[in-house]
Short mmCIF file of C-alpha atoms in Angstrom, two decimals:
data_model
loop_
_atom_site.label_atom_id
_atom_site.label_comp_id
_atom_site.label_asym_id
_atom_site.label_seq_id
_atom_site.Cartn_x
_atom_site.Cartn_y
_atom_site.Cartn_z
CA UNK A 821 3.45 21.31 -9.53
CA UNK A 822 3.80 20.91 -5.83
CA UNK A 823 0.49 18.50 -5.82
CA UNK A 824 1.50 16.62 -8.65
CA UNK A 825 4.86 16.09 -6.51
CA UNK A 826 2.54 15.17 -3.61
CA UNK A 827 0.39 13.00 -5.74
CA UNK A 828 3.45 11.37 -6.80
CA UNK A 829 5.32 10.41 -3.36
CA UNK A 830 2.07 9.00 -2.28
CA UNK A 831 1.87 6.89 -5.14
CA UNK A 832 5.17 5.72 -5.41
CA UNK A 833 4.68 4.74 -1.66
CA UNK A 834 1.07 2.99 -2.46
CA UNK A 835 3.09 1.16 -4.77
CA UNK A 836 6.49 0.12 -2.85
CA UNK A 837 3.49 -1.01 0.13
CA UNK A 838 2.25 -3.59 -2.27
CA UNK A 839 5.15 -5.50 -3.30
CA UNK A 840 5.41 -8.90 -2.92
CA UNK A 841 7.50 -10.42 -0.26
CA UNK A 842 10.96 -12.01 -1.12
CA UNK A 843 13.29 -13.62 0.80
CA UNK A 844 16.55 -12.12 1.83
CA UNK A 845 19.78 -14.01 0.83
CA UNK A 846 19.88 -17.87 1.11
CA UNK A 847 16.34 -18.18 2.27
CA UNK A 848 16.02 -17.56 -1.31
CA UNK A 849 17.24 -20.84 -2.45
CA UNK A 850 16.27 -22.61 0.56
CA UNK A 851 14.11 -25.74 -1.13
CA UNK A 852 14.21 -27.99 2.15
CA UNK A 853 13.18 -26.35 5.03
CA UNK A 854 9.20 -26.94 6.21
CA UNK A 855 7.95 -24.02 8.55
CA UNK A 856 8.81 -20.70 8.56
CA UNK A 857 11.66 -18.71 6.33
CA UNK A 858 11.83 -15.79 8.11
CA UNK A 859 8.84 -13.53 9.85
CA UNK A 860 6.47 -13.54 6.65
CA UNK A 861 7.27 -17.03 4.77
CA UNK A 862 6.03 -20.37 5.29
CA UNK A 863 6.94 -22.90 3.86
CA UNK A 864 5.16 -26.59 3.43
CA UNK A 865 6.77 -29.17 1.27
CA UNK A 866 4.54 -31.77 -0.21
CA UNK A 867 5.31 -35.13 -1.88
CA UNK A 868 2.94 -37.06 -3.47
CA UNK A 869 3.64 -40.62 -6.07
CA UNK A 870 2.22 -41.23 -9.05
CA UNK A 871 -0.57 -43.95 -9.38
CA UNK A 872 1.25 -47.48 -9.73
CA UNK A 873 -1.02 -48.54 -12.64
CA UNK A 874 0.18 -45.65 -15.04
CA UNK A 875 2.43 -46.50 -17.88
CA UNK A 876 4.12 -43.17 -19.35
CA UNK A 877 6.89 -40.73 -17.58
CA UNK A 878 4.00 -37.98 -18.43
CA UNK A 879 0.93 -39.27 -17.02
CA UNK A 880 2.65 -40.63 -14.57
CA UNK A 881 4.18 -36.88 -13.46
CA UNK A 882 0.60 -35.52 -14.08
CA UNK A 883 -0.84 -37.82 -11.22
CA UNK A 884 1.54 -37.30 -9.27
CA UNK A 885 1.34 -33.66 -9.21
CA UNK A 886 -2.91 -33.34 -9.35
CA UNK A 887 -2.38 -35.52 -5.88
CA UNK A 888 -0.06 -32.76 -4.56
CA UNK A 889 -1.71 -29.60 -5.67
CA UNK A 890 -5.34 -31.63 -3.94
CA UNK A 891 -3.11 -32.12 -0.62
CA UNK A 892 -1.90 -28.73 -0.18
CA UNK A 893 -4.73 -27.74 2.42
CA UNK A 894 -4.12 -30.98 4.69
CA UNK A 895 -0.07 -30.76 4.39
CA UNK A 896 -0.50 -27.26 5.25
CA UNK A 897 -2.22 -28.15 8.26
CA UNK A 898 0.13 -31.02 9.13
CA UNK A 899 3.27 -28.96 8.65
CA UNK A 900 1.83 -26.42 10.58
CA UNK A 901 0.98 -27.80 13.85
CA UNK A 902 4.61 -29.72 13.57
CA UNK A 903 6.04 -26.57 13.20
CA UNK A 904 4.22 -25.14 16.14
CA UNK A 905 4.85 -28.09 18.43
CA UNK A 906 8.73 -28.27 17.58
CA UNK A 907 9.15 -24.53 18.33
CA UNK A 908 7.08 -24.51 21.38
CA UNK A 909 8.52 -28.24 22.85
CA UNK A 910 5.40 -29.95 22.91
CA UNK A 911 4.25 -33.30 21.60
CA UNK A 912 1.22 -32.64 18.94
CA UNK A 913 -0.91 -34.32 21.50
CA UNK A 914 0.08 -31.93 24.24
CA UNK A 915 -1.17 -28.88 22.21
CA UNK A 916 -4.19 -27.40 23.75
CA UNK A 917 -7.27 -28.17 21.77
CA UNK A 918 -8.13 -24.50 21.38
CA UNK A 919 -5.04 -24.07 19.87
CA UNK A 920 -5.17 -27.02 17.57
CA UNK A 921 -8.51 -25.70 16.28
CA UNK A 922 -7.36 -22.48 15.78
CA UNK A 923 -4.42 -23.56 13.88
CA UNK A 924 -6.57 -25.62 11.74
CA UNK A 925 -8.37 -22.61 10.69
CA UNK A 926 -5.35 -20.10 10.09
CA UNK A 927 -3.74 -23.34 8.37
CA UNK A 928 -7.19 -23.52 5.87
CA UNK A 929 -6.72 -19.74 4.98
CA UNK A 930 -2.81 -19.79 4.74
CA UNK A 931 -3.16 -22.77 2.15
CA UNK A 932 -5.18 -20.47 -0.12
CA UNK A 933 -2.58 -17.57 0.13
CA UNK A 934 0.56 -19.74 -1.24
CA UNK A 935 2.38 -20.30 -4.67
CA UNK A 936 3.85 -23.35 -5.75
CA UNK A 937 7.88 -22.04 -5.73
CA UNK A 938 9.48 -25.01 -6.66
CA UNK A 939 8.14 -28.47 -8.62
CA UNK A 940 10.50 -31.20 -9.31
CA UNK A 941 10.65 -34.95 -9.88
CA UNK A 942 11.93 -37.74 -8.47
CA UNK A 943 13.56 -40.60 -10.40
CA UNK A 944 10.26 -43.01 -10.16
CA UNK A 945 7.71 -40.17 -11.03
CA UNK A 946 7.43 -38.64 -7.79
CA UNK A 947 6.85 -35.02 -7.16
CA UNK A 948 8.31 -32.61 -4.79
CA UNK A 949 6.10 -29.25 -4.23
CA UNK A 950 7.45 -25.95 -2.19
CA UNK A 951 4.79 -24.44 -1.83
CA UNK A 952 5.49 -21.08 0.04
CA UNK A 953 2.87 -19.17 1.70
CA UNK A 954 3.50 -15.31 2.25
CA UNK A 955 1.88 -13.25 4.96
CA UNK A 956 3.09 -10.44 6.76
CA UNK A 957 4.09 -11.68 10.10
CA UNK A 958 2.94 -15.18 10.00
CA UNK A 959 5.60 -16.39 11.61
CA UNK A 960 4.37 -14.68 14.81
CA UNK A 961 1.05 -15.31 13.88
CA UNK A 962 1.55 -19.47 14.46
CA UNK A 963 3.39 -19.33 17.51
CA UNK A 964 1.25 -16.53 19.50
CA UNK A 965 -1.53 -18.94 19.08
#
């Protein structure tokens, strides 16, 4: 009994480790924001218009999004280095190179981690992607760089 009870508390915490990360409160519902939500959320929001020659609401929305989902690894890398520069008071073109080339990296591996939270459409077909990224402590991760 007592190492099933043992067995048990370890599992239960194996489990409760593994849980994905959520948002506390408004965060939650936050669908504007680009850069970080918190210490282990970032968040990139991507826009991309459908093709101009395309006749129907739905092909038109299926452009529209295959451009977005293609873009998330450059819009990634875009938002992030914006994010970094606003937070530390730099220019982009006063960021170290070192830096910039690491951030390019972390941004290439943090664009593979995401989920598209949030897809909607604009009036003329265009979409709107959140595309959150979760990551213990990346937050601290970008701006100790």
């Amino acid at each position: 009994m007592k190492k099933l009870t043992i067995f048990l508390i370890i599992l239960t915490s194996a489990i409760y480790s593994c849980r994905s990360n959520e948002l506390k409160g408004n965060l939650r519902y936050d669908f504007t924001t680009s850069g970080a939500l918190g210490e282990d959320c970032f968040q990139v929001i991507i826009s991309a218009s459908p093709d101009a020659e395309l006749k129907t609401m739905a092909e038109q929305r299926e452009s529209a999004f295959i451009k977005a989902k293609d873009s998330i690894s450059a819009e990634t890398e875009k938002q992030l280095l914006i994010y970094y520069s606003s937070s530390k008071s730099l220019r982009p073109d006063d960021i170290p190179e070192e830096t910039v080339n690491s951030l390019k990296k972390k941004s290439g591996l943090y664009s593979k981690k995401g989920i598209v939270e949030q897809e909607y459409y604009q009036l003329d077909n265009t979409v709107i992607l959140v595309y959150r990224i979760f990551n213990n402590g990346i937050k601290n991760e970008i701006l100790n760089n």
